[in-house]
mmCIF file of C-alpha atoms in Angstrom:
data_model
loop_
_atom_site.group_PDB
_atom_site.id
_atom_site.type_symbol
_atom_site.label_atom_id
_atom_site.label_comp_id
_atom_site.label_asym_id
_atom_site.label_seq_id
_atom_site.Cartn_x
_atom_site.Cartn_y
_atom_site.Cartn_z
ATOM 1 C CA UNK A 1 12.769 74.472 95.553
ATOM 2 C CA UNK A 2 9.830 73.563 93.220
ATOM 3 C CA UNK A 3 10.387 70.203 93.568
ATOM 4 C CA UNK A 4 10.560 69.954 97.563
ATOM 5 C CA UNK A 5 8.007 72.538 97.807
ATOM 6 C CA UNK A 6 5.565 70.174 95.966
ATOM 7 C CA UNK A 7 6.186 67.453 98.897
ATOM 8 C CA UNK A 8 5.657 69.609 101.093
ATOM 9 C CA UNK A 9 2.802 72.012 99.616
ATOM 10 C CA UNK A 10 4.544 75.193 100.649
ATOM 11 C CA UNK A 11 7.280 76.576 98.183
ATOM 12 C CA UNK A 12 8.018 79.399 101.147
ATOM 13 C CA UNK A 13 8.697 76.639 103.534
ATOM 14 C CA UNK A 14 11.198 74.613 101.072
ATOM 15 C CA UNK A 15 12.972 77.932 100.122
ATOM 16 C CA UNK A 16 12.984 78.367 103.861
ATOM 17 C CA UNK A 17 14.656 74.307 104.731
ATOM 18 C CA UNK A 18 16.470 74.834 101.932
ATOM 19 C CA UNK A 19 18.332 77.697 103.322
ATOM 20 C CA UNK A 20 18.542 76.319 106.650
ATOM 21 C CA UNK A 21 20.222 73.181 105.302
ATOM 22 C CA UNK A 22 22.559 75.239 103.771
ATOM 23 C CA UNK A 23 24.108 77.092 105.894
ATOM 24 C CA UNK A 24 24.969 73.769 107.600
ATOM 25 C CA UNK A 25 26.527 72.144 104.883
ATOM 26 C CA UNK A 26 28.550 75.102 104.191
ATOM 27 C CA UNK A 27 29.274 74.943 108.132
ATOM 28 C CA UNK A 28 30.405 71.007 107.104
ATOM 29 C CA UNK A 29 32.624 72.229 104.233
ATOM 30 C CA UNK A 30 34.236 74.821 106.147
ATOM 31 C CA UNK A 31 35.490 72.240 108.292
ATOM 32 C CA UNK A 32 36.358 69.748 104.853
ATOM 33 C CA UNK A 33 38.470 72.554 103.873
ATOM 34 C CA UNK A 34 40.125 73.283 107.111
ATOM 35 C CA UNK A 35 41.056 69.063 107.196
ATOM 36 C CA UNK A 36 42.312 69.007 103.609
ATOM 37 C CA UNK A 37 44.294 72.100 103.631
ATOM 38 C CA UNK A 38 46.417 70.493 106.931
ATOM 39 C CA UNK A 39 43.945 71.214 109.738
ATOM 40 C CA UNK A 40 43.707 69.347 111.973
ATOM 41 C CA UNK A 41 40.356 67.921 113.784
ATOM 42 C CA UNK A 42 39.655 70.821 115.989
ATOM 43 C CA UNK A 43 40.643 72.999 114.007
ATOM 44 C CA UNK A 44 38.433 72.074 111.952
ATOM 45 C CA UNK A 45 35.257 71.927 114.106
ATOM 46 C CA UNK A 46 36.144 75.499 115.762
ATOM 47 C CA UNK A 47 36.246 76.618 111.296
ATOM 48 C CA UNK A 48 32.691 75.277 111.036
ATOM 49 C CA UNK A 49 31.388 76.806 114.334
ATOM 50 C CA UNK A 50 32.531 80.173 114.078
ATOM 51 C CA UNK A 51 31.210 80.342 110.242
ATOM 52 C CA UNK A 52 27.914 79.193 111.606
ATOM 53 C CA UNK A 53 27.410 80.993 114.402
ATOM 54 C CA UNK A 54 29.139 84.400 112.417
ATOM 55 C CA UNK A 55 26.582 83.893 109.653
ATOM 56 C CA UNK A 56 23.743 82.924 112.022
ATOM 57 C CA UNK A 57 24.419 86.508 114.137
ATOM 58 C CA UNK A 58 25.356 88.851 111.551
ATOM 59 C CA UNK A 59 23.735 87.535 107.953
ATOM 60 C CA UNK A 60 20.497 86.654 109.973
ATOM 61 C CA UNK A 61 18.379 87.809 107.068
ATOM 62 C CA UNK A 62 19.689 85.533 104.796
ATOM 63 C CA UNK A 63 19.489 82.517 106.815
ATOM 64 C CA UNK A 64 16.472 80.386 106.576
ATOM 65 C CA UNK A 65 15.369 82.980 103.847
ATOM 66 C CA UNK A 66 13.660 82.098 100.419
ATOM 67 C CA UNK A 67 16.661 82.800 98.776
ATOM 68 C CA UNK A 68 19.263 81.463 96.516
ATOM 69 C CA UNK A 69 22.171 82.705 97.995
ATOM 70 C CA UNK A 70 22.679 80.174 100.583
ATOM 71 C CA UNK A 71 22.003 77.146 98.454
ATOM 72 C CA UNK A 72 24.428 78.389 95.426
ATOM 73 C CA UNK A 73 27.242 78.897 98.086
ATOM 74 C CA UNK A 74 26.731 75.010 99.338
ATOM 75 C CA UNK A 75 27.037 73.895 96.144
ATOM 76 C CA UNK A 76 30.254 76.143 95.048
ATOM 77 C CA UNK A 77 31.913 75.223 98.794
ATOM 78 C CA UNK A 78 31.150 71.244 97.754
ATOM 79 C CA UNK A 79 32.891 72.069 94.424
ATOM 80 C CA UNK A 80 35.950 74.011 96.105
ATOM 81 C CA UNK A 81 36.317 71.023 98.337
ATOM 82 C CA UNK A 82 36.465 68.582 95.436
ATOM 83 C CA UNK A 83 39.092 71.151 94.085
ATOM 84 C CA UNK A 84 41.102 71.124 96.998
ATOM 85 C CA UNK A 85 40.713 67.498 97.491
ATOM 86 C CA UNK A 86 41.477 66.529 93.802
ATOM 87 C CA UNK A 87 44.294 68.517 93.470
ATOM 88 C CA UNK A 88 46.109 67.279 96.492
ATOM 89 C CA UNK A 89 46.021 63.818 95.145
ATOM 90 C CA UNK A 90 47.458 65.412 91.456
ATOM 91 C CA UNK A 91 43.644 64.057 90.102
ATOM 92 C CA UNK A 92 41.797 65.986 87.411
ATOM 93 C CA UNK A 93 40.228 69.178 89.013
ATOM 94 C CA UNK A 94 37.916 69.086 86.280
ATOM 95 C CA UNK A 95 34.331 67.786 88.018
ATOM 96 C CA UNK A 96 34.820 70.155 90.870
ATOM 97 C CA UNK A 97 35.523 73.056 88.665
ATOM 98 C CA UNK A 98 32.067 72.416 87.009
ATOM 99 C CA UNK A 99 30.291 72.071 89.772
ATOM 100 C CA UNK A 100 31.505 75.666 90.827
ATOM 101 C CA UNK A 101 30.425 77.098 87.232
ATOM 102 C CA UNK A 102 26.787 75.261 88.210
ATOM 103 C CA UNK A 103 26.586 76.583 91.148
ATOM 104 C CA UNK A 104 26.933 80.387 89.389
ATOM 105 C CA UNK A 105 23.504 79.224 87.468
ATOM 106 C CA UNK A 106 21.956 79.394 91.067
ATOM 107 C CA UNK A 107 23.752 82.573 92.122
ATOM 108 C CA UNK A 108 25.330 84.727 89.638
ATOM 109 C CA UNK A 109 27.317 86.251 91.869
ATOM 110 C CA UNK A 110 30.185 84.298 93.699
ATOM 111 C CA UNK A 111 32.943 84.098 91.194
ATOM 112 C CA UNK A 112 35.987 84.313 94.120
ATOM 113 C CA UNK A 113 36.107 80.108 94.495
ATOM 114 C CA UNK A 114 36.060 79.375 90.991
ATOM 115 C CA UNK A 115 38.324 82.007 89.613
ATOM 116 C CA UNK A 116 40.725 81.333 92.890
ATOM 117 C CA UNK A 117 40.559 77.497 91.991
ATOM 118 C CA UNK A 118 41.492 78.651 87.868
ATOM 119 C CA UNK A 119 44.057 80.668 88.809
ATOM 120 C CA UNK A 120 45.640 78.363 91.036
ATOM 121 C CA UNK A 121 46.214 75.603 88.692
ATOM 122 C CA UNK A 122 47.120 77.793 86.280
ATOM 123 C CA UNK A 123 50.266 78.721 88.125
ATOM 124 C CA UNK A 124 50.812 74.962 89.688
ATOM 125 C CA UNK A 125 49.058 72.841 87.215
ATOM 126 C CA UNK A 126 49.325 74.398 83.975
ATOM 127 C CA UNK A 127 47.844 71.865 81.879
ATOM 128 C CA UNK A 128 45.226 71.360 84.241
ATOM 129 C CA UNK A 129 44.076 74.354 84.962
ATOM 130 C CA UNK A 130 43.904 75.408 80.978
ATOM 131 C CA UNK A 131 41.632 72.019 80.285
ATOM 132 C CA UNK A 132 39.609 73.109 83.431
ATOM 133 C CA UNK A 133 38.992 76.756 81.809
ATOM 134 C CA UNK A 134 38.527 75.810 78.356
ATOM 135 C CA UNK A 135 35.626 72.968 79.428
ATOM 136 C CA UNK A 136 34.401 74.872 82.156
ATOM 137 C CA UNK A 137 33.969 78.156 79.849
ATOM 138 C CA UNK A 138 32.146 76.093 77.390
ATOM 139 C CA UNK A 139 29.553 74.468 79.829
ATOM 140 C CA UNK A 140 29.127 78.354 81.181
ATOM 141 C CA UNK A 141 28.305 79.116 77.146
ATOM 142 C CA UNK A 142 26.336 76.345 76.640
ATOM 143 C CA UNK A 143 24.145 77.444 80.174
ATOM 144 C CA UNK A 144 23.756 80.461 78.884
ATOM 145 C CA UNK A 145 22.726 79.521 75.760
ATOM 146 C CA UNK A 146 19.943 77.220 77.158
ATOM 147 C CA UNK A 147 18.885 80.618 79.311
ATOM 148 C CA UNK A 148 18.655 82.259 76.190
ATOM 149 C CA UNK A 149 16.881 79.373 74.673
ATOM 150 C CA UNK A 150 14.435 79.386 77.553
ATOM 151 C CA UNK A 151 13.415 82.672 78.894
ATOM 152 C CA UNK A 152 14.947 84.900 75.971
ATOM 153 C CA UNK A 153 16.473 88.380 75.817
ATOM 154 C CA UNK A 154 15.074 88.842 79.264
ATOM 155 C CA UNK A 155 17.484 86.177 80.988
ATOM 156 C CA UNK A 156 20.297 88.818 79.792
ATOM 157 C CA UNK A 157 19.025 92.179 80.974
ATOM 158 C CA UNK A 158 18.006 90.441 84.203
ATOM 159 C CA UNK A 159 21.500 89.417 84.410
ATOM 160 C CA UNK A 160 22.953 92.677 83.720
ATOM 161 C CA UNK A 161 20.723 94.769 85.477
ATOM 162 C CA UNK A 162 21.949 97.793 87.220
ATOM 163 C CA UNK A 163 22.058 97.269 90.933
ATOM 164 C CA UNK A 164 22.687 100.129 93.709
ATOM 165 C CA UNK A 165 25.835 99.814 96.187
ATOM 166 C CA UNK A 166 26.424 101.900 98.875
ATOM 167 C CA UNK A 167 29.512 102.277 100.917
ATOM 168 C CA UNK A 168 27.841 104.137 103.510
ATOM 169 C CA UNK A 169 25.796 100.650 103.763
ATOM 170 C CA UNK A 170 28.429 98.815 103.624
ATOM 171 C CA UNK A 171 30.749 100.798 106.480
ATOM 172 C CA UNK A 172 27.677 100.314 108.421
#
């Protein structure tokens, strides 16, 4: 966002493309996954329209927003596609899989892909999927020790903080 923002001299308005962007390339990936768990073509468009226009109506907040969200879930839907793709051909998952545990340095709070992905090769690819977790859990260590290194005690009990949920929200 810094970076962009700088070409553009508005950090807002990069935050804001940013987000935009994303929701189309997770709209794109939607449609990856669709094709390379059998889908077929159309399938595969009608996946990618209906995410788009779902999140467009009912996450309108969060589209186009200065927000991580949007971005980290782009980058963990590229990943899951690399998964999916990669372990159809029997290749090492491994790439993919740390591209996921990136993408939770963006967002710290979509786990589901990854942990789906793990737990999937550990019942069909055993070896796999233990080489993935090992390596993958020791690039999440090592990112949060360079946190640590960089901002301190505060990355932690930023990380940790409390947050409110509300079901009554949430029903609603």
């Amino acid at each position: 966002v810094g970076g962009l923002g700088h070409l553009l001299g508005d950090p807002i308005l990069a935050g804001r493309l940013l987000s935009l962007s994303a929701v189309l390339v997770i709209g794109g990936t939607v449609a990856a996954a669709i094709r390379a768990l059998g889908g077929d073509r159309g399938g595969a468009g009608v996946g990618a329209a209906v995410f788009v226009a779902t999140i467009s109506r009912f996450c309108a907040s969060y589209v186009g927003m200065n927000e991580p969200q949007l971005l980290a879930h782009a980058v963990m839907s590229i990943g899951f596609v690399g998964f999916l793709r990669a372990n159809a051909k029997n290749q090492s998952c491994l790439f993919p899989i740390l591209l996921m545990a990136f993408a939770g340095f963006l967002k710290h709070n979509i786990i589901s892909m990854p942990v789906t992905a793990l737990l999937w090769l550990g019942f069909h690819r055993p070896r796999e999927g233990a080489k993935c977790a090992v390596v993958s859990g020791a690039a999440v260590a090592a990112g949060f020790g360079l946190c640590f290194a960089l901002y301190g005690h505060d990355f932690f009990v930023n990380l940790f903080s409390s947050r409110q949920y509300s079901w009554a929200r949430s029903l609603s």
